[in-house]
Amino acid sequence: MAAELIKGKEVASTIRQRLKEETEALKTRGIVPGLTVLLVGDDPASLSYVKGKVKACGEVGLRSDLKRYPATIREEELLKEIQTCNEDDTVDGILVQLPLPKHIDERKVIEAISPEKDVDGFHPVSVGKMVIGEETFYSCTPAGIIEMVKSKNIDIAGKHVVIVGRSNIVGKPAGLLFLKENATVTYCHSKTVGLSNYTRQADILVVAVGRAGIIGKEDVKPGAVVIDVGVNRNAEGKLVGDVRFDEVKEVASYLTPVPGGVGPMTITMLLANTIKAAKNRRGI
Ligand code: NDP
């Protein structure tokens, strides 16, 4: 039987409706949550992601401010700009679009953002709090994945979740959030020997590698839930995931498509984090 698709667009639209209502309620109290996005350089992909984020803010009624800097900006200057945003009371969330030019140390930039405005959830304080199970900003893609699974009322507790990929922005935090939901979690990565032996044991398989078609039907246990985070361009220039969709659709119980799967959820969780920051900062 073909897998049921978990469509990120649909899940995102339900959550965005709720966020819109939350924003309207805050507005009646004179609060308009605001996100400031800092973009360095003019990489077309980054510009398109940033535009998507700014547009989404407008759709739920959040204020957004896009600050653009030339690719030649010095690290100290960028750090100063972040400091200005930290001190600006009208800014609730700060996001620095990655990647940054090579001469700028990404870690320094992330650490310069005030943890109370860290809506991307990349600051070591946010990550540390997530590890010890304290309330904080969760990084957006992993938080979106959890929402997608929950949207289908799939039980996570006690399930074996296998995560392929261990990046700081997707794989690692995704595993921690599933652990928080009482799953048993296995991480796989480029040094894993016999990847398929692990993926075939997964009740929920999350693939975040960035290699088109790395997971086929032989790597998936029949009935598993498969979340495809990967975004790749195939030889024809079409967007495809890490999972061979047509094959895996025949064995999985649920599957996320690419595009239209995890992507729309990532921005939605950013909006949610911005509203959360606005509330936290005012003790609401
Ligand atoms: P990274 O390149 O940072 O991490 C890739 C991970 O995959 C690494 O942990 C790497 O292992 C692992 N890996 C590489 N090759 C293999 C292999 N042959 N077998 C098993 N594991 C392997 O990527 P990201 O985490 O940033 O992103 C992953 C994918 O998700 C990309 O396609 C990206 O575009 C997409 N993405 C999509 C988002 C969305 O909103 N839809 C958001 C963010 C990312 P090792 O650590 O050993 O090198």
Short mmCIF file of C-alpha atoms and ligand atoms in Angstrom, two decimals:
data_model
loop_
_atom_site.label_atom_id
_atom_site.label_comp_id
_atom_site.label_asym_id
_atom_site.label_seq_id
_atom_site.Cartn_x
_atom_site.Cartn_y
_atom_site.Cartn_z
CA MET A 1 0.00 0.00 0.00
CA ALA A 2 1.31 3.46 -0.87
CA ALA A 3 2.44 5.68 1.97
CA GLU A 4 0.32 8.56 3.16
CA LEU A 5 2.11 11.84 2.46
CA ILE A 6 2.78 14.28 5.29
CA LYS A 7 2.48 17.56 3.44
CA GLY A 8 4.42 20.29 5.16
CA LYS A 9 2.37 22.99 3.45
CA GLU A 10 -0.85 21.72 5.00
CA VAL A 11 0.60 21.27 8.49
CA ALA A 12 2.30 24.66 8.21
CA SER A 13 -0.88 26.38 7.16
CA THR A 14 -2.77 25.06 10.23
CA ILE A 15 0.01 26.21 12.55
CA ARG A 16 0.32 29.59 10.81
CA GLN A 17 -3.39 30.22 11.33
CA ARG A 18 -2.86 29.69 15.07
CA LEU A 19 0.20 31.96 15.03
CA LYS A 20 -1.81 34.65 13.25
CA GLU A 21 -4.44 34.54 15.98
CA GLU A 22 -1.74 34.69 18.65
CA THR A 23 -0.17 37.73 16.94
CA GLU A 24 -3.55 39.46 16.72
CA ALA A 25 -4.09 38.87 20.44
CA LEU A 26 -0.67 40.37 21.19
CA LYS A 27 -1.47 43.38 19.00
CA THR A 28 -4.52 44.17 21.14
CA ARG A 29 -2.01 44.58 23.97
CA GLY A 30 0.16 46.87 21.83
CA ILE A 31 2.78 44.22 21.09
CA VAL A 32 3.94 43.52 17.54
CA PRO A 33 6.58 40.77 17.54
CA GLY A 34 9.48 41.66 15.26
CA LEU A 35 12.14 39.61 13.47
CA THR A 36 15.36 41.13 12.13
CA VAL A 37 17.15 39.17 9.43
CA LEU A 38 20.77 39.93 8.59
CA LEU A 39 21.94 38.89 5.15
CA VAL A 40 25.58 39.17 4.08
CA GLY A 41 26.37 39.11 0.37
CA ASP A 42 24.03 38.34 -2.51
CA ASP A 43 23.98 34.58 -2.88
CA PRO A 44 20.72 33.94 -4.79
CA ALA A 45 19.71 30.91 -2.68
CA SER A 46 20.23 32.81 0.59
CA LEU A 47 18.36 35.82 -0.78
CA SER A 48 15.45 33.63 -1.80
CA TYR A 49 15.32 31.93 1.68
CA VAL A 50 15.43 35.31 3.39
CA LYS A 51 12.67 36.71 1.19
CA GLY A 52 10.55 33.67 2.06
CA LYS A 53 11.07 34.33 5.76
CA VAL A 54 10.21 38.04 5.48
CA LYS A 55 7.08 37.25 3.43
CA ALA A 56 5.94 34.63 5.95
CA CYS A 57 6.33 37.16 8.79
CA GLY A 58 3.99 39.53 6.94
CA GLU A 59 1.43 36.77 6.42
CA VAL A 60 1.00 36.13 10.15
CA GLY A 61 1.24 39.81 11.07
CA LEU A 62 4.80 39.92 12.44
CA ARG A 63 7.09 42.86 11.79
CA SER A 64 10.23 42.02 9.89
CA ASP A 65 13.31 43.97 8.98
CA LEU A 66 15.83 42.77 6.41
CA LYS A 67 19.30 44.21 6.84
CA ARG A 68 21.69 43.60 3.97
CA TYR A 69 25.47 43.91 4.04
CA PRO A 70 28.11 43.51 1.33
CA ALA A 71 30.05 40.22 1.22
CA THR A 72 33.15 42.26 2.11
CA ILE A 73 31.82 43.37 5.51
CA ARG A 74 34.41 42.86 8.24
CA GLU A 75 33.63 40.43 11.06
CA GLU A 76 33.87 43.18 13.74
CA GLU A 77 31.37 45.32 11.83
CA LEU A 78 28.89 42.47 11.59
CA LEU A 79 29.32 41.69 15.30
CA LYS A 80 28.61 45.38 16.03
CA GLU A 81 25.43 45.22 13.95
CA ILE A 82 24.28 42.20 15.95
CA GLN A 83 25.02 44.04 19.18
CA THR A 84 22.84 46.93 17.97
CA CYS A 85 19.98 44.46 17.34
CA ASN A 86 20.54 42.89 20.77
CA GLU A 87 20.09 46.31 22.36
CA ASP A 88 17.12 47.36 20.22
CA ASP A 89 13.99 46.80 22.27
CA THR A 90 11.77 46.61 19.18
CA VAL A 91 13.66 43.52 17.94
CA ASP A 92 12.40 40.22 19.39
CA GLY A 93 14.19 37.74 17.12
CA ILE A 94 17.53 37.94 15.32
CA LEU A 95 18.48 35.64 12.47
CA VAL A 96 21.76 35.75 10.59
CA GLN A 97 21.35 33.91 7.31
CA LEU A 98 24.01 31.21 6.85
CA PRO A 99 26.38 30.45 5.24
CA LEU A 100 28.56 33.51 5.79
CA PRO A 101 31.59 34.48 3.67
CA LYS A 102 34.72 32.52 4.58
CA HIS A 103 36.46 35.42 6.34
CA ILE A 104 33.70 35.56 8.98
CA ASP A 105 33.65 33.05 11.83
CA GLU A 106 30.10 31.66 11.95
CA ARG A 107 30.45 30.47 15.54
CA LYS A 108 31.46 33.94 16.73
CA VAL A 109 28.47 35.43 14.94
CA ILE A 110 26.01 32.91 16.37
CA GLU A 111 27.42 33.42 19.86
CA ALA A 112 27.07 37.20 19.52
CA ILE A 113 23.27 36.92 19.29
CA SER A 114 21.56 37.43 22.62
CA PRO A 115 20.15 34.01 23.67
CA GLU A 116 16.80 35.65 24.43
CA LYS A 117 16.55 36.65 20.73
CA ASP A 118 18.07 33.45 19.28
CA VAL A 119 15.06 32.38 17.22
CA ASP A 120 17.15 30.04 15.04
CA GLY A 121 18.07 28.10 18.19
CA PHE A 122 21.74 27.81 17.18
CA HIS A 123 23.29 29.64 20.17
CA PRO A 124 25.19 27.32 22.57
CA VAL A 125 22.88 28.45 25.40
CA SER A 126 19.81 27.32 23.42
CA VAL A 127 21.50 24.06 22.41
CA GLY A 128 22.67 23.41 25.99
CA LYS A 129 19.20 24.00 27.38
CA MET A 130 17.76 21.63 24.80
CA VAL A 131 20.28 18.95 25.83
CA ILE A 132 19.32 19.18 29.51
CA GLY A 133 15.62 19.37 28.67
CA GLU A 134 14.99 23.00 29.63
CA GLU A 135 12.50 25.16 27.76
CA THR A 136 14.28 27.14 25.03
CA PHE A 137 14.25 27.96 21.30
CA TYR A 138 14.51 24.69 19.39
CA SER A 139 16.16 24.84 16.02
CA CYS A 140 13.47 25.25 13.40
CA THR A 141 13.86 22.29 11.02
CA PRO A 142 13.95 19.63 13.79
CA ALA A 143 11.05 21.32 15.62
CA GLY A 144 9.10 21.27 12.34
CA ILE A 145 9.81 17.56 11.88
CA ILE A 146 8.33 16.77 15.30
CA GLU A 147 5.22 18.83 14.47
CA MET A 148 4.81 16.95 11.18
CA VAL A 149 4.95 13.56 12.90
CA LYS A 150 2.52 14.71 15.59
CA SER A 151 0.14 16.09 12.96
CA LYS A 152 -0.63 12.49 11.97
CA ASN A 153 -1.08 11.39 15.60
CA ILE A 154 1.88 9.05 15.25
CA ASP A 155 3.08 7.88 18.67
CA ILE A 156 6.74 8.72 19.20
CA ALA A 157 7.27 7.33 22.70
CA GLY A 158 9.07 3.99 22.63
CA LYS A 159 9.69 4.13 18.87
CA HIS A 160 13.10 3.55 17.38
CA VAL A 161 14.08 6.74 15.56
CA VAL A 162 17.09 6.54 13.26
CA ILE A 163 18.58 9.85 12.16
CA VAL A 164 20.92 9.85 9.17
CA GLY A 165 23.05 13.00 9.47
CA ARG A 166 24.49 14.67 12.56
CA SER A 167 24.81 18.35 11.64
CA ASN A 168 24.33 20.94 14.36
CA ILE A 169 21.32 22.43 12.61
CA VAL A 170 19.36 19.31 11.65
CA GLY A 171 20.57 15.83 12.61
CA LYS A 172 21.83 16.38 16.16
CA PRO A 173 18.94 18.53 17.42
CA ALA A 174 16.39 16.29 15.67
CA GLY A 175 17.69 13.32 17.65
CA LEU A 176 17.51 15.28 20.91
CA LEU A 177 13.93 16.39 20.26
CA PHE A 178 12.87 12.80 19.53
CA LEU A 179 14.62 11.72 22.72
CA LYS A 180 12.62 14.38 24.59
CA GLU A 181 9.52 12.69 23.16
CA ASN A 182 10.75 9.40 24.68
CA ALA A 183 11.92 7.73 21.48
CA THR A 184 14.99 5.50 21.36
CA VAL A 185 17.40 7.30 19.06
CA THR A 186 20.23 6.08 16.81
CA TYR A 187 22.47 8.50 14.92
CA CYS A 188 24.13 7.55 11.62
CA HIS A 189 26.66 9.60 9.66
CA SER A 190 29.32 9.36 6.98
CA LYS A 191 31.48 7.02 9.07
CA THR A 192 28.64 4.63 9.91
CA VAL A 193 29.45 1.12 8.70
CA GLY A 194 26.51 -0.72 7.13
CA LEU A 195 24.06 2.20 7.09
CA SER A 196 21.20 0.06 5.83
CA ASN A 197 21.45 -2.28 8.85
CA TYR A 198 20.46 0.70 11.01
CA THR A 199 17.94 2.41 8.75
CA ARG A 200 16.05 -0.88 8.31
CA GLN A 201 15.46 -0.98 12.07
CA ALA A 202 13.82 2.43 12.15
CA ASP A 203 10.17 2.92 13.06
CA ILE A 204 10.76 6.57 12.19
CA LEU A 205 13.58 7.33 9.76
CA VAL A 206 14.85 10.90 9.39
CA VAL A 207 17.23 11.48 6.49
CA ALA A 208 19.25 14.71 6.52
CA VAL A 209 22.32 14.12 4.39
CA GLY A 210 22.12 16.20 1.22
CA ARG A 211 22.68 13.35 -1.25
CA ALA A 212 19.93 12.63 -3.73
CA GLY A 213 18.52 9.13 -3.50
CA ILE A 214 20.82 7.84 -0.75
CA ILE A 215 17.87 5.96 0.77
CA GLY A 216 15.94 3.43 -1.30
CA LYS A 217 13.20 0.93 -0.51
CA GLU A 218 15.74 -1.72 0.56
CA ASP A 219 16.82 0.64 3.38
CA VAL A 220 13.36 1.07 4.87
CA LYS A 221 11.39 -1.26 7.14
CA PRO A 222 7.89 -1.83 5.74
CA GLY A 223 5.47 0.48 7.53
CA ALA A 224 8.12 2.94 8.71
CA VAL A 225 7.54 6.69 8.87
CA VAL A 226 10.10 8.40 6.62
CA ILE A 227 11.01 12.08 6.92
CA ASP A 228 13.10 13.34 4.02
CA VAL A 229 14.94 16.54 4.96
CA GLY A 230 17.35 16.60 2.03
CA VAL A 231 17.10 19.23 -0.66
CA ASN A 232 19.12 18.47 -3.80
CA ARG A 233 18.97 19.32 -7.48
CA ASN A 234 18.98 16.37 -9.83
CA ALA A 235 20.55 16.29 -13.31
CA GLU A 236 17.43 17.94 -14.79
CA GLY A 237 17.65 20.76 -12.24
CA LYS A 238 14.58 19.50 -10.35
CA LEU A 239 14.43 19.67 -6.54
CA VAL A 240 14.64 16.18 -5.01
CA GLY A 241 15.15 14.77 -1.54
CA ASP A 242 17.60 12.23 -0.12
CA VAL A 243 14.99 9.49 -0.39
CA ARG A 244 14.02 7.74 -3.62
CA PHE A 245 10.45 8.91 -3.35
CA ASP A 246 8.71 6.61 -5.86
CA GLU A 247 10.28 3.48 -4.36
CA VAL A 248 10.00 4.34 -0.69
CA LYS A 249 6.40 5.46 -1.12
CA GLU A 250 5.59 1.77 -1.74
CA VAL A 251 6.98 0.53 1.59
CA ALA A 252 6.66 3.39 4.10
CA SER A 253 3.45 4.12 6.03
CA TYR A 254 4.05 7.89 5.95
CA LEU A 255 6.47 9.89 3.81
CA THR A 256 7.30 13.58 3.39
CA PRO A 257 7.63 14.87 -0.19
CA VAL A 258 10.37 17.17 -1.52
CA PRO A 259 9.52 19.94 -2.22
CA GLY A 260 6.50 20.68 -0.03
CA GLY A 261 7.57 18.57 2.94
CA VAL A 262 9.91 19.70 5.70
CA GLY A 263 10.76 23.03 3.98
CA PRO A 264 7.55 24.96 4.74
CA MET A 265 7.68 23.77 8.36
CA THR A 266 11.12 25.28 8.95
CA ILE A 267 9.90 28.84 8.31
CA THR A 268 6.75 28.22 10.33
CA MET A 269 8.76 27.25 13.39
CA LEU A 270 10.84 30.41 12.95
CA LEU A 271 7.62 32.44 13.15
CA ALA A 272 6.59 30.49 16.25
CA ASN A 273 9.97 31.16 17.86
CA THR A 274 9.70 34.90 17.12
CA ILE A 275 6.31 35.08 18.85
CA LYS A 276 7.72 33.05 21.74
CA ALA A 277 10.67 35.48 22.04
CA ALA A 278 8.29 38.46 22.11
CA LYS A 279 6.26 36.84 24.88
CA ASN A 280 9.26 35.65 26.91
CA ARG A 281 10.87 39.09 26.80
CA ARG A 282 7.70 40.62 28.25
CA GLY A 283 7.13 37.85 30.77
CA ILE A 284 3.87 36.77 29.08
P1 NDP B 1 25.43 18.82 6.47
O1 NDP B 1 26.21 18.72 5.21
O2 NDP B 1 25.83 19.80 7.51
O3 NDP B 1 25.37 17.38 7.16
C1 NDP B 1 25.19 16.22 6.41
C2 NDP B 1 25.26 15.03 7.31
O4 NDP B 1 25.13 13.86 6.50
C3 NDP B 1 26.60 14.89 8.05
O5 NDP B 1 26.37 14.57 9.40
C4 NDP B 1 27.31 13.76 7.31
O6 NDP B 1 28.14 12.97 8.14
C5 NDP B 1 26.15 12.92 6.85
N1 NDP B 1 26.50 12.12 5.67
C6 NDP B 1 27.17 12.51 4.56
N2 NDP B 1 27.31 11.48 3.72
C7 NDP B 1 26.75 10.41 4.31
C8 NDP B 1 26.61 9.06 3.95
N3 NDP B 1 27.08 8.59 2.77
N4 NDP B 1 25.98 8.23 4.79
C9 NDP B 1 25.51 8.68 5.96
N5 NDP B 1 25.60 9.96 6.37
C10 NDP B 1 26.23 10.82 5.55
O7 NDP B 1 23.93 19.06 6.00
P2 NDP B 1 22.65 19.67 6.79
O8 NDP B 1 22.36 18.88 7.99
O9 NDP B 1 22.80 21.13 6.91
O10 NDP B 1 21.52 19.42 5.69
C11 NDP B 1 21.21 18.12 5.25
C12 NDP B 1 20.24 18.22 4.09
O11 NDP B 1 19.04 18.82 4.54
C13 NDP B 1 20.71 19.10 2.93
O12 NDP B 1 20.23 18.57 1.72
C14 NDP B 1 20.06 20.44 3.20
O13 NDP B 1 19.86 21.19 2.02
C15 NDP B 1 18.74 19.98 3.79
N6 NDP B 1 18.11 20.96 4.66
C16 NDP B 1 16.79 21.20 4.47
C17 NDP B 1 16.13 22.08 5.28
C18 NDP B 1 14.68 22.30 5.05
O14 NDP B 1 14.12 23.21 5.64
N7 NDP B 1 14.02 21.50 4.24
C19 NDP B 1 16.79 22.82 6.35
C20 NDP B 1 18.18 22.44 6.52
C21 NDP B 1 18.80 21.54 5.70
P3 NDP B 1 29.47 13.54 8.87
O15 NDP B 1 28.99 14.32 10.04
O16 NDP B 1 30.21 12.33 9.25
O17 NDP B 1 30.17 14.38 7.84
#
